[in-house]
Short mmCIF file of C-alpha atoms in Angstrom, two decimals:
data_model
loop_
_atom_site.label_atom_id
_atom_site.label_comp_id
_atom_site.label_asym_id
_atom_site.label_seq_id
_atom_site.Cartn_x
_atom_site.Cartn_y
_atom_site.Cartn_z
CA VAL A 1 0.29 0.16 0.09
CA GLU A 2 1.60 3.34 -1.04
CA VAL A 3 0.48 6.02 0.89
CA ALA A 4 1.97 9.76 0.89
CA GLY A 5 3.72 11.27 3.76
CA THR A 6 6.86 10.20 5.91
CA GLU A 7 7.32 6.83 6.59
CA ILE A 8 6.23 7.19 10.50
CA GLN A 9 3.01 9.12 9.34
CA GLN A 10 2.19 6.19 6.82
CA LEU A 11 2.64 3.23 9.49
CA LYS A 12 0.23 5.61 11.54
CA LEU A 13 -2.14 5.70 9.29
CA LYS A 14 -2.34 1.91 8.68
CA GLU A 15 -2.30 1.13 12.29
CA ARG A 16 -5.24 3.27 12.19
CA TRP A 17 -7.00 1.40 9.31
CA LYS A 18 -6.45 -1.96 10.95
CA MET A 19 -7.59 -0.69 14.15
CA LEU A 20 -10.75 0.45 12.19
CA MET A 21 -11.22 -2.81 10.79
CA GLU A 22 -11.08 -4.85 13.80
CA LYS A 23 -12.03 -3.10 16.77
CA VAL A 24 -15.87 -2.41 16.94
CA PRO A 25 -17.89 -1.62 20.02
CA LYS A 26 -20.04 -4.54 21.11
CA GLU A 27 -23.39 -2.52 20.69
CA GLN A 28 -22.36 -1.77 16.99
CA VAL A 29 -21.91 -5.42 16.06
CA PHE A 30 -25.16 -7.48 15.15
CA CYS A 31 -26.35 -10.56 13.39
CA ILE A 32 -29.28 -10.40 10.56
CA ASP A 33 -30.96 -13.45 8.87
CA MET A 34 -30.80 -12.90 4.86
CA PRO A 35 -33.18 -15.29 2.91
CA GLY A 36 -31.27 -17.77 1.36
CA GLU A 37 -27.87 -16.28 2.39
CA GLY A 38 -28.10 -17.16 6.01
CA ARG A 39 -26.95 -15.33 8.93
CA ILE A 40 -24.35 -12.80 8.57
CA GLU A 41 -22.63 -10.76 11.26
CA LEU A 42 -21.99 -7.02 10.62
CA LYS A 43 -19.81 -4.79 12.29
CA LEU A 44 -21.05 -1.15 12.16
CA ARG A 45 -18.81 1.68 13.04
CA VAL A 46 -20.64 5.20 13.55
CA PHE A 47 -18.15 8.19 13.50
CA ILE A 48 -18.99 11.81 14.49
CA SER A 49 -18.60 14.16 11.32
CA ASN A 50 -14.86 15.17 10.56
CA SER A 51 -13.47 12.99 13.57
CA ASP A 52 -10.18 11.31 13.06
CA ASP A 53 -11.40 7.98 12.22
CA SER A 54 -14.05 9.13 9.57
CA ARG A 55 -11.23 11.07 7.87
CA ALA A 56 -9.24 8.01 8.15
CA ILE A 57 -11.74 6.19 6.32
CA GLU A 58 -12.34 8.58 3.46
CA GLN A 59 -8.57 8.74 2.99
CA TYR A 60 -8.90 4.84 2.43
CA LEU A 61 -11.71 5.25 0.21
CA LYS A 62 -9.89 7.98 -1.94
CA LEU A 63 -6.83 6.13 -2.21
CA PHE A 64 -8.47 2.64 -3.27
CA PRO A 65 -11.76 3.78 -4.68
CA ASP A 66 -11.92 0.69 -7.14
CA GLN A 67 -11.06 -1.97 -4.10
CA LYS A 68 -13.44 -5.07 -4.22
CA PRO A 69 -14.26 -6.27 -2.26
CA ALA A 70 -14.10 -2.95 -0.12
CA PRO A 71 -12.82 -3.23 3.29
CA PHE A 72 -15.39 -0.58 4.13
CA VAL A 73 -18.97 -0.04 3.14
CA VAL A 74 -20.21 3.32 3.42
CA LEU A 75 -23.87 2.73 4.30
CA CYS A 76 -24.96 6.37 4.96
CA ASP A 77 -22.61 9.44 4.56
CA CYS A 78 -24.10 11.78 7.11
CA LEU A 79 -26.88 10.59 9.36
CA ALA A 80 -28.24 13.48 11.45
CA VAL A 81 -29.40 12.45 14.53
CA ALA A 82 -30.80 15.16 17.11
CA ALA A 83 -31.36 14.94 20.82
CA VAL A 84 -34.29 16.20 22.70
CA PHE A 85 -33.63 17.01 26.23
CA ASP A 86 -34.59 19.09 29.20
CA THR A 87 -31.69 22.03 29.96
CA SER A 88 -32.66 22.14 33.74
CA HIS A 89 -31.57 18.56 34.08
CA MET A 90 -28.86 18.24 31.32
CA ASP A 91 -26.17 20.91 30.15
CA PRO A 92 -24.04 19.76 28.22
CA THR A 93 -22.28 23.15 27.42
CA THR A 94 -21.23 23.08 31.32
CA ASP A 95 -20.60 19.14 32.06
CA SER A 96 -18.57 17.12 29.60
CA SER A 97 -20.53 13.84 31.15
CA VAL A 98 -23.93 15.15 29.45
CA ALA A 99 -22.27 15.74 26.23
CA ASP A 100 -20.51 12.25 26.31
CA ARG A 101 -23.72 10.68 27.00
CA LEU A 102 -25.76 12.48 24.28
CA ARG A 103 -23.06 11.54 21.77
CA LYS A 104 -23.19 7.68 22.71
CA GLN A 105 -27.18 7.86 22.70
CA SER A 106 -26.83 9.45 19.28
CA LYS A 107 -24.41 7.13 18.08
CA SER A 108 -27.12 4.19 19.62
CA ARG A 109 -30.00 5.99 17.65
CA GLY A 110 -27.94 5.90 14.57
CA VAL A 111 -27.17 2.13 14.48
CA LYS A 112 -30.66 1.37 15.65
CA PHE A 113 -32.27 2.78 12.74
CA ILE A 114 -29.54 1.37 10.17
CA ARG A 115 -30.10 -2.28 12.01
CA GLU A 116 -34.02 -1.68 11.70
CA TYR A 117 -33.24 -0.51 7.90
CA LEU A 118 -31.23 -3.34 7.43
CA ASN A 119 -33.82 -5.99 9.30
CA THR A 120 -36.41 -5.06 6.63
CA ASP A 121 -37.88 -7.06 3.68
CA PHE A 122 -34.70 -7.53 1.67
CA SER A 123 -36.92 -8.05 -1.49
CA THR A 124 -37.93 -4.49 -1.06
CA ASN A 125 -34.53 -2.65 0.01
CA GLY A 126 -32.94 -4.62 -2.40
CA ILE A 127 -29.80 -5.61 0.25
CA THR A 128 -27.75 -8.48 -0.60
CA LYS A 129 -24.81 -10.23 1.19
CA PRO A 130 -22.56 -9.50 -1.68
CA LEU A 131 -23.36 -5.84 -1.44
CA LEU A 132 -22.78 -5.86 2.44
CA ARG A 133 -19.60 -7.52 2.20
CA GLY A 134 -18.45 -4.80 -0.41
CA HIS A 135 -18.04 -6.87 -3.83
CA GLU A 136 -20.08 -4.01 -5.60
CA GLY A 137 -18.00 -1.54 -3.82
CA ALA A 138 -17.60 0.95 -0.89
CA TYR A 139 -20.33 3.13 -1.92
CA VAL A 140 -23.15 1.26 -3.69
CA LEU A 141 -25.30 1.10 -0.37
CA GLN A 142 -25.40 4.84 0.64
CA ASP A 143 -27.53 6.52 -1.83
CA ARG A 144 -30.36 4.26 -0.60
CA ILE A 145 -29.86 4.17 2.92
CA THR A 146 -29.64 8.20 3.01
CA GLU A 147 -32.77 8.39 1.24
CA ALA A 148 -34.67 6.10 3.70
CA ALA A 149 -32.70 7.83 6.50
CA LYS A 150 -34.40 11.47 4.94
CA ARG A 151 -37.85 10.08 5.29
CA GLN A 152 -37.26 9.37 8.88
CA PHE A 153 -36.24 13.07 9.44
CA THR A 154 -37.95 15.75 11.36
CA THR A 155 -37.41 19.23 10.32
CA ILE A 156 -35.99 21.46 13.27
CA ASP A 157 -34.64 24.76 13.29
CA HIS A 158 -30.84 24.90 14.55
CA GLN A 159 -28.29 26.55 12.98
CA PHE A 160 -25.91 23.60 11.51
CA VAL A 161 -29.00 21.11 10.68
CA VAL A 162 -32.33 21.58 9.09
CA SER A 163 -33.77 17.95 9.73
CA ALA A 164 -32.66 14.62 11.59
CA ILE A 165 -33.99 12.05 13.18
CA VAL A 166 -35.26 13.31 16.74
CA PHE A 167 -35.32 11.07 19.85
CA ARG A 168 -35.72 12.50 23.72
CA ALA A 169 -32.62 11.78 25.39
CA ALA A 170 -32.67 9.35 28.34
CA ASP A 171 -31.93 11.51 31.71
CA ARG A 172 -30.26 9.74 34.34
CA THR A 173 -30.51 12.46 36.66
CA LEU A 174 -33.72 11.85 37.70
#
């Protein structure tokens, strides 16, 4: 694999890619039963936009756009998730643990949406095991899942996002 940069930078990037492929949080691993193809295990990775990990994946896919099977399959480019919460009990601007909890709950909601979408009638959504395993490339499912997500979106009035999947955040202080 040829990667631009110093030898140390190349090694660090390769290590990050390896880690992203192997280390998946247990709540982001699940199995689905596909008619005629059996049960398959999926390891989802949900990244915060513009995080180091998401940039590493983008860089890999730009360097190897035609690799098949693709080691990473992009299911949804940007899944906007918004948490509704009571600021009198939860203030992420003053309590970093609240911000971390909200971020984790949002990731869980994103994983839940993807899991539910993938568990729907496979003849309806046209998803097959080879598509999920990257045999048709990294981006083949992205548009279809992004469009399904948009149908779940609620319009919100916020400076960064105009619509998102909205959920009521769990308040552990009550």
